[in-house]
Coordinates of C-alpha atoms in Angstrom, one line a residue:
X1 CA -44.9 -107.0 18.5
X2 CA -41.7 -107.2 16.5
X3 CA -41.2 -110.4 19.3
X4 CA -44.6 -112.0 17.9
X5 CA -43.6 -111.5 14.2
X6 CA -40.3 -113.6 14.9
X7 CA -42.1 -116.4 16.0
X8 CA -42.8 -118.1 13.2
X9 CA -39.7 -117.5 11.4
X10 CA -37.3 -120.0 9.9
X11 CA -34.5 -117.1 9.4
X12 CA -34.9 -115.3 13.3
X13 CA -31.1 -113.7 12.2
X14 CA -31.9 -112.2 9.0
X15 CA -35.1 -111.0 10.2
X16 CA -33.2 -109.5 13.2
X17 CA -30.2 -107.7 10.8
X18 CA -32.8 -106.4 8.3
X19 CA -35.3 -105.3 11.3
X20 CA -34.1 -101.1 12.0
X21 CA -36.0 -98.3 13.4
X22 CA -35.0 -96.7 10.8
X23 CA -36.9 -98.7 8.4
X24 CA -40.2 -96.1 7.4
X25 CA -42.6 -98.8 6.9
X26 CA -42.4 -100.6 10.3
X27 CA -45.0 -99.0 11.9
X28 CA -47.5 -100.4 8.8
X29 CA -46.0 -103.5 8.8
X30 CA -46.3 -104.1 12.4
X31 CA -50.1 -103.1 12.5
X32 CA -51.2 -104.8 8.9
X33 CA -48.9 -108.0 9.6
X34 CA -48.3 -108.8 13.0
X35 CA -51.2 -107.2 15.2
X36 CA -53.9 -108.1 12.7
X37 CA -52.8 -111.5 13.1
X38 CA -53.7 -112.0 16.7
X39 CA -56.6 -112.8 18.5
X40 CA -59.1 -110.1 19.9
X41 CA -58.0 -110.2 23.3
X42 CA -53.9 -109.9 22.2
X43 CA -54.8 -107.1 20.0
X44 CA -56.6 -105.2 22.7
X45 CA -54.0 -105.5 25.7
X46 CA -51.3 -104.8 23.4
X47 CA -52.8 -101.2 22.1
X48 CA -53.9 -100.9 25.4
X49 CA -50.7 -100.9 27.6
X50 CA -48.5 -99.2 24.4
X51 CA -50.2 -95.7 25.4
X52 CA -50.4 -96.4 29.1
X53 CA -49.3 -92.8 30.9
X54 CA -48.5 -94.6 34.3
X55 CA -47.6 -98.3 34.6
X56 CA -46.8 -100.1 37.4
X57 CA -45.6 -103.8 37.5
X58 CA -46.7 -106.0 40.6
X59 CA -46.5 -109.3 42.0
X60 CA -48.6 -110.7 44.7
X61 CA -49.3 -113.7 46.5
X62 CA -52.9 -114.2 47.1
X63 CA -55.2 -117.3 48.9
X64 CA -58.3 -118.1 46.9
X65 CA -60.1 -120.4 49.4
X66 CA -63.8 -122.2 48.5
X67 CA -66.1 -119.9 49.7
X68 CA -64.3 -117.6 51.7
X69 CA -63.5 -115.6 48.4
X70 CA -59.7 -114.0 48.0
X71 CA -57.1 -112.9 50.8
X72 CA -54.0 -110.9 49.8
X73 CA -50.7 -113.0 51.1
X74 CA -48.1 -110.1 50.4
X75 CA -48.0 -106.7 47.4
X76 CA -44.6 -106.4 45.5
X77 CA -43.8 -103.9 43.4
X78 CA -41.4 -105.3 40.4
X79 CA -38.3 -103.1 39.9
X80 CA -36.5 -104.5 36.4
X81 CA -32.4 -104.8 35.6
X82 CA -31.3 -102.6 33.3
X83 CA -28.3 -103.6 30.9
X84 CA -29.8 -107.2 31.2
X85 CA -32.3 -109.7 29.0
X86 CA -35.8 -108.2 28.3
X87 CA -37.8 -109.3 31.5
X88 CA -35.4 -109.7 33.9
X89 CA -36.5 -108.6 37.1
X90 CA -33.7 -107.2 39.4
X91 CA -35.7 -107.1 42.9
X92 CA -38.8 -106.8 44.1
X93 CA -40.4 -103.9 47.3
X94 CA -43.0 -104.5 49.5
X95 CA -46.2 -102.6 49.6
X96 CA -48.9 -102.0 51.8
X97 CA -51.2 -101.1 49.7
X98 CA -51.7 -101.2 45.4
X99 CA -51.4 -98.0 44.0
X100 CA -54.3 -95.2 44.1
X101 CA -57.6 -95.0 43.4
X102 CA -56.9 -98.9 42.7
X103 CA -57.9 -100.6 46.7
X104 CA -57.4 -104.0 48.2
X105 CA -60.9 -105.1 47.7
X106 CA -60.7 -104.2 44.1
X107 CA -57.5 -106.6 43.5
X108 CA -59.5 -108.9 45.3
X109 CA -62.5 -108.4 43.2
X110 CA -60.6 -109.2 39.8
X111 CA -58.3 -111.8 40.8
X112 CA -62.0 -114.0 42.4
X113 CA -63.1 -113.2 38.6
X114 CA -59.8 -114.5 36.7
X115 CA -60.0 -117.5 39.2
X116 CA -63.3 -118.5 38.1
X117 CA -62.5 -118.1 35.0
X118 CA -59.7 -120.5 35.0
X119 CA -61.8 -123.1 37.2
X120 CA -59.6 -122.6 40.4
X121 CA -61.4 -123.0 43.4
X122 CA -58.9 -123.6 45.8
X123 CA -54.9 -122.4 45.8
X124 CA -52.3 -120.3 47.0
X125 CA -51.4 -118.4 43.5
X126 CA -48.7 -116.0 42.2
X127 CA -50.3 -113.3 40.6
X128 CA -48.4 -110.9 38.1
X129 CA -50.3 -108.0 37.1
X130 CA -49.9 -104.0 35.8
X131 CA -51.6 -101.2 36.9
X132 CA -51.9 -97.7 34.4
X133 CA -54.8 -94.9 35.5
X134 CA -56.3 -96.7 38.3
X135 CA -56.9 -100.0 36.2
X136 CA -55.6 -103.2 36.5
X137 CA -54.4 -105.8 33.5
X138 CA -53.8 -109.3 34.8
X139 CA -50.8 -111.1 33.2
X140 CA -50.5 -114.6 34.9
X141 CA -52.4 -116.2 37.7
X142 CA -50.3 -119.6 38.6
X143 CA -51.0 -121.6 41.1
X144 CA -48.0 -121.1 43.2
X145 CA -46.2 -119.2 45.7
X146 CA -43.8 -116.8 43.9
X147 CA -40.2 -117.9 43.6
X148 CA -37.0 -115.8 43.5
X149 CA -35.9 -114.0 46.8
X150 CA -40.0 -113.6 47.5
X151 CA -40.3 -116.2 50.5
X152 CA -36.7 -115.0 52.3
X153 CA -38.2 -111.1 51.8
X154 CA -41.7 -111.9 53.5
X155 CA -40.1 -114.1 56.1
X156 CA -37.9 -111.2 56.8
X157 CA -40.2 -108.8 56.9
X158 CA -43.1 -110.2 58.7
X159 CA -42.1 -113.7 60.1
X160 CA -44.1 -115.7 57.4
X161 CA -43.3 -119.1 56.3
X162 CA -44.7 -119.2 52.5
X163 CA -43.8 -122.2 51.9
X164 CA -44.7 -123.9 55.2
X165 CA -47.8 -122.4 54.4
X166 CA -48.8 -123.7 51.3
X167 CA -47.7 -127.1 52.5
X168 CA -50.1 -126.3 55.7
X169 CA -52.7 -125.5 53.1
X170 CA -52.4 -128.4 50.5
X171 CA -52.9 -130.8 53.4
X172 CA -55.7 -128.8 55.0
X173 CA -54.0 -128.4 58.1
X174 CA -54.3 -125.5 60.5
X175 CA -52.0 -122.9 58.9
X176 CA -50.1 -119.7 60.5
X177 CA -51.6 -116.3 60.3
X178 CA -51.2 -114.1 57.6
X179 CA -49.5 -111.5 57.3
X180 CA -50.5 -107.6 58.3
X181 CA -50.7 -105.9 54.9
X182 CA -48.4 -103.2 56.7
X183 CA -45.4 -104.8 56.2
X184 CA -42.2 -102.6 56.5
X185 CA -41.2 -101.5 52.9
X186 CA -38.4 -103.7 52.6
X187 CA -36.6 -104.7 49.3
X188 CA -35.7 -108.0 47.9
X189 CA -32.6 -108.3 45.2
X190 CA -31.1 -110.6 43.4
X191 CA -27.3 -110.7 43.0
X192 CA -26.6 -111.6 39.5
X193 CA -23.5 -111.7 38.1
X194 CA -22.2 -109.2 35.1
X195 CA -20.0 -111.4 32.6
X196 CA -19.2 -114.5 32.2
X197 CA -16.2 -116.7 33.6
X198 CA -15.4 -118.9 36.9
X199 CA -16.1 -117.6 40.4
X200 CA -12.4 -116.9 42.1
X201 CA -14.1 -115.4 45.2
X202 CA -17.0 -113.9 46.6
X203 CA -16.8 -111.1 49.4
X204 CA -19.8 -110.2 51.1
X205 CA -18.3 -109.1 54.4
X206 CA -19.6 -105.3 53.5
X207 CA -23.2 -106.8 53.2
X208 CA -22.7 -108.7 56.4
X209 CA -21.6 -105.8 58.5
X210 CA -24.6 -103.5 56.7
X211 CA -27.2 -102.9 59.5
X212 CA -29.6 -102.7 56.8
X213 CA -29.0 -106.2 55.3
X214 CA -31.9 -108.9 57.3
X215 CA -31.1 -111.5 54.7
X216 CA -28.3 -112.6 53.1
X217 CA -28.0 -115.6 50.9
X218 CA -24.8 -116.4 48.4
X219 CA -25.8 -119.6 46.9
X220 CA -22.6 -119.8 44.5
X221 CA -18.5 -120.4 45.8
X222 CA -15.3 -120.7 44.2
X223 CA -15.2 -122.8 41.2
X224 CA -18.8 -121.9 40.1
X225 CA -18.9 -121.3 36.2
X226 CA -21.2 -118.4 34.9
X227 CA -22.5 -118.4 31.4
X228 CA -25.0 -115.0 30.5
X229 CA -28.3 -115.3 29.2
X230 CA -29.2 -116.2 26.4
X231 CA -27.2 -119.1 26.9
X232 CA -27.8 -119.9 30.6
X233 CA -30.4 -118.3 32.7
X234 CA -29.5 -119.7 36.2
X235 CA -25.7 -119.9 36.5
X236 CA -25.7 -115.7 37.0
X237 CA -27.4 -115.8 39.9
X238 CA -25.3 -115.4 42.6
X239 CA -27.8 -115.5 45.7
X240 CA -30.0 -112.7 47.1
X241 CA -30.5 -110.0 49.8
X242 CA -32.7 -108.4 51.7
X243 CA -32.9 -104.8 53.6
X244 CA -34.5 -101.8 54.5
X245 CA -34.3 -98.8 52.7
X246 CA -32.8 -95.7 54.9
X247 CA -35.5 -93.3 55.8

């Protein structure tokens, strides 16, 4: 909330300096100022997930085809970077299945509804979502394959071309199989970079050698010049892997 407050401020600094938890009438002015000032639905989600006892962010892919109602593509479960930008999301973990009581069907189930609303009728869409007590919040339905390390982890872990995929589907052309939804639990992160400065070397000879590692990508060499969020959001990332977790 204190992010919704600064949105329409001139002075984002001052506000920022003279903002401390400290401060005893926060809590009012947060309620009386900020979430009063919302619309229905942002005032409801917001008290709703700030006493959630369990919360789990997901990701999925998902086909919403004409008549033949919803198929799940692949089930992440979102694991954040700490000591990093609000939102940034470190890797991601395979699932086979959401997390109980909620079930496939019932994913299905809401994400036909949210795509109705939204007029969508045909697509391959990323779908970001949290689950708390066996109920499920949607957060963004896009119409797009996820990004990031997403297509190297499923093609790792299954043999699925994403993105030959959607091109497959766009065109309406015969398309590969998808997936078993009992994909190996393996985990996709991204290699981000921890200060600033120019690239002298990158080793990865320890991740080569890993018999764990399935993927490894290092998209950056020698010479590369890395600038931290706020100030750039793509020069820190380095490339990606993927592997499977030791039993």
């Amino acid at each position: 909330m204190a992010a919704l407050s600064m949105r329409d401020r001139e002075d984002v600094l001052g506000f920022i300096e003279g903002f401390s938890g400290t401060n005893r009438y926060i809590l009012d002015y947060l309620l009386e100022e900020v979430l009063a000032g919302q619309p229905a639905e942002i005032q409801h989600f917001l008290l709703y997930t700030s006493i959630l006892d369990r919360l789990t962010a997901s990701l999925c892919d998902a086909v919403l085809a004409d008549e033949e109602g919803v198929e799940i593509i692949r089930l992440t479960e979102k694991s954040k970077a700490s000591q990093a930008p609000f939102g940034t999301i470190r890797g991601y973990r395979l699932l086979s299945s959401p997390p109980a009581p909620v079930s496939i069907d019932k994913l299905c189930g809401i994400f036909a509804q949210a795509a109705r609303a939204l007029e969508i009728s045909r697509a391959i869409c990323m779908v970001d979502f949290i689950i708390s007590n066996g109920e499920i919040v949607l957060l963004e339905l896009t119409p797009r394959p996820g990004g990031d390390c997403l297509p190297a982890l499923l093609r790792a872990a299954s043999g699925f071309d994403i993105l030959g995929f959607s091109l497959a589907f766009a065109r309406h052309q015969t398309m590969q199989h998808l997936p078993p939804h009992d994909m190996p639990p393996m985990v996709g992160i991204r290699l981000l970079a921890h200060r600033s400065g120019i690239v002298k070397q990158i080793n990865a000879e320890r991740l080569e050698r890993d018999p764990r590692v399935r993927d490894l990508a290092i998209i950056r060499s020698a010479g590369h010049r890395i600038c931290l969020p706020p100030e750039d959001y793509d020069s820190w990332l380095l490339g990606h892997l993927v592997f499977m977790p030791a039993e």
